[in-house]
mmCIF file of C-alpha atoms in Angstrom:
data_model
loop_
_atom_site.group_PDB
_atom_site.id
_atom_site.type_symbol
_atom_site.label_atom_id
_atom_site.label_comp_id
_atom_site.label_asym_id
_atom_site.label_seq_id
_atom_site.Cartn_x
_atom_site.Cartn_y
_atom_site.Cartn_z
ATOM 1 C CA MET A 609 -55.708 56.351 -22.791
ATOM 2 C CA ILE A 610 -52.367 54.735 -22.390
ATOM 3 C CA ALA A 611 -53.588 52.801 -19.357
ATOM 4 C CA GLY A 612 -56.433 51.460 -21.304
ATOM 5 C CA ARG A 613 -54.084 50.331 -24.076
ATOM 6 C CA SER A 614 -51.690 48.548 -21.686
ATOM 7 C CA GLU A 615 -54.768 46.847 -20.066
ATOM 8 C CA SER A 616 -56.080 45.652 -23.372
ATOM 9 C CA SER A 617 -52.592 44.615 -24.503
ATOM 10 C CA GLN A 618 -52.103 42.751 -21.272
ATOM 11 C CA ALA A 619 -55.445 41.009 -21.704
ATOM 12 C CA LEU A 620 -54.529 40.137 -25.352
ATOM 13 C CA GLY A 621 -51.184 38.857 -24.188
ATOM 14 C CA LEU A 622 -52.832 36.727 -21.551
ATOM 15 C CA ARG A 623 -55.319 35.309 -24.076
ATOM 16 C CA TRP A 624 -52.388 34.389 -26.383
ATOM 17 C CA LEU A 625 -50.646 32.659 -23.474
ATOM 18 C CA VAL A 626 -53.784 30.770 -22.662
ATOM 19 C CA MET A 627 -54.274 29.758 -26.258
ATOM 20 C CA LEU A 628 -50.707 28.555 -26.430
ATOM 21 C CA ILE A 629 -51.018 26.514 -23.253
ATOM 22 C CA LEU A 630 -54.298 25.018 -24.436
ATOM 23 C CA MET A 631 -52.758 23.998 -27.760
ATOM 24 C CA GLY A 632 -49.813 22.425 -25.943
ATOM 25 C CA VAL A 633 -52.160 20.467 -23.720
ATOM 26 C CA TYR A 634 -54.154 19.417 -26.882
ATOM 27 C CA LEU A 635 -50.976 18.207 -28.553
ATOM 28 C CA ALA A 636 -50.041 16.255 -25.466
ATOM 29 C CA LEU A 637 -53.461 14.638 -25.392
ATOM 30 C CA MET A 638 -53.141 13.695 -29.050
ATOM 31 C CA SER A 639 -49.554 12.272 -28.667
ATOM 32 C CA SER A 640 -48.610 8.906 -29.972
ATOM 33 C CA PRO A 641 -47.503 7.544 -26.608
ATOM 34 C CA LEU A 642 -50.873 8.455 -25.025
ATOM 35 C CA PHE A 643 -52.702 6.956 -28.038
ATOM 36 C CA GLU A 644 -50.742 3.666 -27.513
ATOM 37 C CA ILE A 645 -51.634 3.559 -23.909
ATOM 38 C CA ILE A 646 -55.243 4.154 -24.573
ATOM 39 C CA GLN A 647 -55.295 1.620 -27.520
ATOM 40 C CA ALA A 648 -53.742 -1.073 -25.357
ATOM 41 C CA ALA A 649 -56.187 -0.508 -22.551
ATOM 42 C CA ASP A 650 -59.151 -0.551 -24.901
ATOM 43 C CA LYS A 651 -58.037 -3.813 -26.430
ATOM 44 C CA LYS A 652 -58.089 -5.354 -22.847
ATOM 45 C CA GLY A 653 -61.561 -3.987 -22.445
ATOM 46 C CA CYS A 654 -60.457 -1.282 -19.921
ATOM 47 C CA ILE A 655 -62.235 1.940 -20.861
ATOM 48 C CA GLY A 656 -61.033 4.203 -18.096
ATOM 49 C CA TRP A 657 -58.148 5.879 -20.108
ATOM 50 C CA HIS A 658 -60.489 6.594 -23.048
ATOM 51 C CA VAL A 659 -63.064 8.151 -20.762
ATOM 52 C CA LEU A 660 -60.336 10.276 -19.160
ATOM 53 C CA LEU A 661 -59.234 11.464 -22.542
ATOM 54 C CA THR A 662 -62.771 12.380 -23.503
ATOM 55 C CA TRP A 663 -63.208 14.190 -20.247
ATOM 56 C CA ALA A 664 -59.933 16.077 -20.704
ATOM 57 C CA LEU A 665 -60.767 17.145 -24.318
ATOM 58 C CA THR A 666 -64.248 18.333 -23.139
ATOM 59 C CA VAL A 667 -62.813 20.316 -20.315
ATOM 60 C CA LEU A 668 -60.047 21.740 -22.518
ATOM 61 C CA GLY A 669 -62.751 22.988 -24.962
ATOM 62 C CA MET A 670 -64.787 24.518 -22.190
ATOM 63 C CA ILE A 671 -61.754 26.302 -20.788
ATOM 64 C CA ALA A 672 -60.971 27.677 -24.250
ATOM 65 C CA THR A 673 -64.467 28.996 -24.642
ATOM 66 C CA LEU A 674 -64.593 30.533 -21.215
ATOM 67 C CA THR A 675 -61.161 32.243 -21.572
ATOM 68 C CA LEU A 676 -60.909 33.107 -25.204
ATOM 69 C CA PHE A 677 -64.520 33.746 -26.348
ATOM 70 C CA VAL A 678 -65.776 35.954 -23.554
ATOM 71 C CA GLN A 679 -68.473 37.624 -25.572
ATOM 72 C CA ALA A 680 -69.698 34.507 -27.345
ATOM 73 C CA ASP A 681 -73.103 34.546 -25.508
ATOM 74 C CA VAL A 682 -73.762 38.083 -26.848
ATOM 75 C CA LEU A 683 -73.027 36.807 -30.322
ATOM 76 C CA VAL A 684 -75.361 33.870 -29.965
ATOM 77 C CA GLU A 685 -78.209 35.976 -28.655
ATOM 78 C CA ARG A 686 -77.724 38.332 -31.675
ATOM 79 C CA LEU A 687 -77.766 35.332 -34.045
ATOM 80 C CA VAL A 688 -81.057 34.143 -32.575
ATOM 81 C CA GLY A 689 -82.317 37.681 -33.137
ATOM 82 C CA ILE A 690 -81.440 37.422 -36.755
ATOM 83 C CA PHE A 691 -83.500 34.184 -37.132
ATOM 84 C CA LEU A 692 -86.339 35.559 -35.000
ATOM 85 C CA PRO A 693 -86.469 39.244 -35.991
ATOM 86 C CA HIS A 694 -90.101 39.863 -34.939
ATOM 87 C CA LYS A 695 -89.603 38.561 -31.424
ATOM 88 C CA SER A 696 -88.429 40.538 -28.314
ATOM 89 C CA LEU A 697 -84.970 40.435 -26.760
ATOM 90 C CA GLU A 698 -86.485 38.433 -23.994
ATOM 91 C CA VAL A 699 -87.600 35.684 -26.426
ATOM 92 C CA HIS A 700 -84.159 35.734 -28.064
ATOM 93 C CA GLN A 701 -82.471 35.204 -24.588
ATOM 94 C CA LYS A 702 -85.014 32.452 -23.642
ATOM 95 C CA VAL A 703 -84.370 30.612 -27.024
ATOM 96 C CA ALA A 704 -80.585 30.840 -26.459
ATOM 97 C CA ARG A 705 -80.882 29.517 -22.912
ATOM 98 C CA TYR A 706 -83.041 26.514 -24.027
ATOM 99 C CA GLY A 707 -80.537 25.736 -26.763
ATOM 100 C CA ALA A 708 -77.777 25.946 -24.159
ATOM 101 C CA MET A 709 -79.715 23.423 -21.937
ATOM 102 C CA MET A 710 -80.056 21.048 -24.961
ATOM 103 C CA ILE A 711 -76.365 21.358 -25.661
ATOM 104 C CA LEU A 712 -75.423 20.340 -22.045
ATOM 105 C CA VAL A 713 -77.895 17.414 -22.048
ATOM 106 C CA GLY A 714 -76.596 16.305 -25.409
ATOM 107 C CA ASN A 715 -72.980 16.474 -24.229
ATOM 108 C CA ALA A 716 -73.842 14.375 -21.203
ATOM 109 C CA LEU A 717 -75.507 11.743 -23.247
ATOM 110 C CA VAL A 718 -72.927 11.590 -25.990
ATOM 111 C CA GLY A 719 -70.249 11.252 -23.213
ATOM 112 C CA LEU A 720 -71.920 7.952 -22.217
ATOM 113 C CA ILE A 721 -70.986 6.428 -25.640
ATOM 114 C CA TRP A 722 -67.390 6.198 -24.455
ATOM 115 C CA THR A 723 -68.318 3.785 -21.701
ATOM 116 C CA ASN A 724 -68.758 1.120 -24.400
ATOM 117 C CA GLY A 725 -65.532 -0.804 -24.927
ATOM 118 C CA ALA A 726 -66.461 -2.041 -28.448
ATOM 119 C CA VAL A 727 -66.920 1.520 -29.681
ATOM 120 C CA ASN A 728 -63.545 2.460 -28.240
ATOM 121 C CA VAL A 729 -61.763 -0.419 -29.988
ATOM 122 C CA PHE A 730 -63.491 0.409 -33.233
ATOM 123 C CA VAL A 731 -62.534 4.056 -33.094
ATOM 124 C CA ASP A 732 -58.924 3.130 -32.156
ATOM 125 C CA ALA A 733 -58.639 0.814 -35.181
ATOM 126 C CA HIS A 734 -59.449 3.638 -37.534
ATOM 127 C CA LYS A 735 -56.938 6.454 -36.992
ATOM 128 C CA PRO A 736 -58.804 9.095 -39.045
ATOM 129 C CA LEU A 737 -61.988 8.283 -37.146
ATOM 130 C CA TYR A 738 -60.071 8.660 -33.940
ATOM 131 C CA VAL A 739 -58.875 12.081 -34.842
ATOM 132 C CA GLU A 740 -62.340 13.231 -36.053
ATOM 133 C CA THR A 741 -63.900 11.890 -32.950
ATOM 134 C CA ASP A 742 -61.384 13.670 -30.668
ATOM 135 C CA LEU A 743 -61.978 16.926 -32.562
ATOM 136 C CA SER A 744 -65.780 16.487 -32.215
ATOM 137 C CA ILE A 745 -65.332 15.897 -28.509
ATOM 138 C CA LEU A 746 -63.247 19.116 -28.320
ATOM 139 C CA ALA A 747 -65.987 20.987 -30.189
ATOM 140 C CA MET A 748 -68.544 19.585 -27.694
ATOM 141 C CA GLY A 749 -66.445 21.093 -24.991
ATOM 142 C CA LEU A 750 -66.367 24.469 -26.798
ATOM 143 C CA LEU A 751 -70.144 24.332 -27.212
ATOM 144 C CA GLY A 752 -70.478 23.294 -23.478
ATOM 145 C CA GLY A 753 -68.458 26.343 -22.438
ATOM 146 C CA LEU A 754 -70.731 28.473 -24.626
ATOM 147 C CA ALA A 755 -73.827 26.883 -23.024
ATOM 148 C CA TRP A 756 -72.594 27.612 -19.517
ATOM 149 C CA ARG A 757 -71.818 31.230 -20.572
ATOM 150 C CA LEU A 758 -75.347 31.580 -21.939
ATOM 151 C CA LEU A 759 -76.905 30.127 -18.783
ATOM 152 C CA TRP A 760 -74.750 31.653 -16.021
ATOM 153 C CA LYS A 761 -72.996 34.650 -17.689
ATOM 154 C CA ASN A 762 -70.253 35.688 -15.363
ATOM 155 C CA TRP A 763 -70.604 32.591 -13.201
ATOM 156 C CA ALA A 764 -69.991 30.210 -16.172
ATOM 157 C CA TRP A 765 -66.775 28.951 -14.407
ATOM 158 C CA LEU A 766 -69.173 27.150 -11.953
ATOM 159 C CA GLY A 767 -70.496 25.296 -14.927
ATOM 160 C CA LEU A 768 -66.987 23.840 -15.608
ATOM 161 C CA ILE A 769 -67.011 22.665 -12.028
ATOM 162 C CA VAL A 770 -70.441 21.131 -12.435
ATOM 163 C CA THR A 771 -69.170 19.332 -15.666
ATOM 164 C CA VAL A 772 -66.087 18.041 -13.923
ATOM 165 C CA LEU A 773 -68.139 16.710 -10.990
ATOM 166 C CA MET A 774 -70.660 15.033 -13.318
ATOM 167 C CA SER A 775 -67.787 13.429 -15.280
ATOM 168 C CA TYR A 776 -66.278 12.246 -12.012
ATOM 169 C CA GLY A 777 -69.585 10.704 -11.168
ATOM 170 C CA VAL A 778 -69.467 8.620 -14.398
ATOM 171 C CA VAL A 779 -65.830 7.671 -13.885
ATOM 172 C CA ALA A 780 -66.332 6.768 -10.145
ATOM 173 C CA ASN A 781 -69.613 4.869 -10.535
ATOM 174 C CA VAL A 782 -69.885 3.400 -13.974
ATOM 175 C CA LEU A 783 -66.163 2.618 -14.417
ATOM 176 C CA SER A 784 -64.985 1.731 -10.933
ATOM 177 C CA ARG A 785 -65.359 -1.994 -11.296
ATOM 178 C CA HIS A 786 -64.510 -2.717 -14.859
ATOM 179 C CA GLY A 787 -62.914 0.409 -16.363
ATOM 180 C CA TRP A 788 -59.383 0.098 -15.141
ATOM 181 C CA CYS A 789 -56.816 -2.721 -15.639
#
């Protein structure tokens, strides 16, 4: 019994540590010096820094979901069961998986918005919109982590790698010629 308590307290302590680290990274990403760098680059038409910020916020949200909300997939499947009470568990899981796929496709498509320099300059010019946009991107990362958890359960960390590689493809191919100043 005592060993079980120390294990759970160690896991809880580790989760708190991860949460504090993630909050520190978030605060660093939202810092004024980084905002000024991104804003100056956006005014020149260089969108690379803004895309990297978007990528970092998405990955931060995914890491948060994968480390802090370990049973989130079970909760989603139960919620689907509430909305579809007369269907089998198999149908509930299938609906949750299809929803997860839609979230991942939606995240990829929304991520392409930030390759438009005019959108970046507009968002930079409106500080409240900038904050809301960044929080929305972080929420997309949280949902992306949940989606990978629904699709690949214990292998969800591989989904994080897939997301990073896909984002790298955008940065390397779309932005390589005109994204950096």
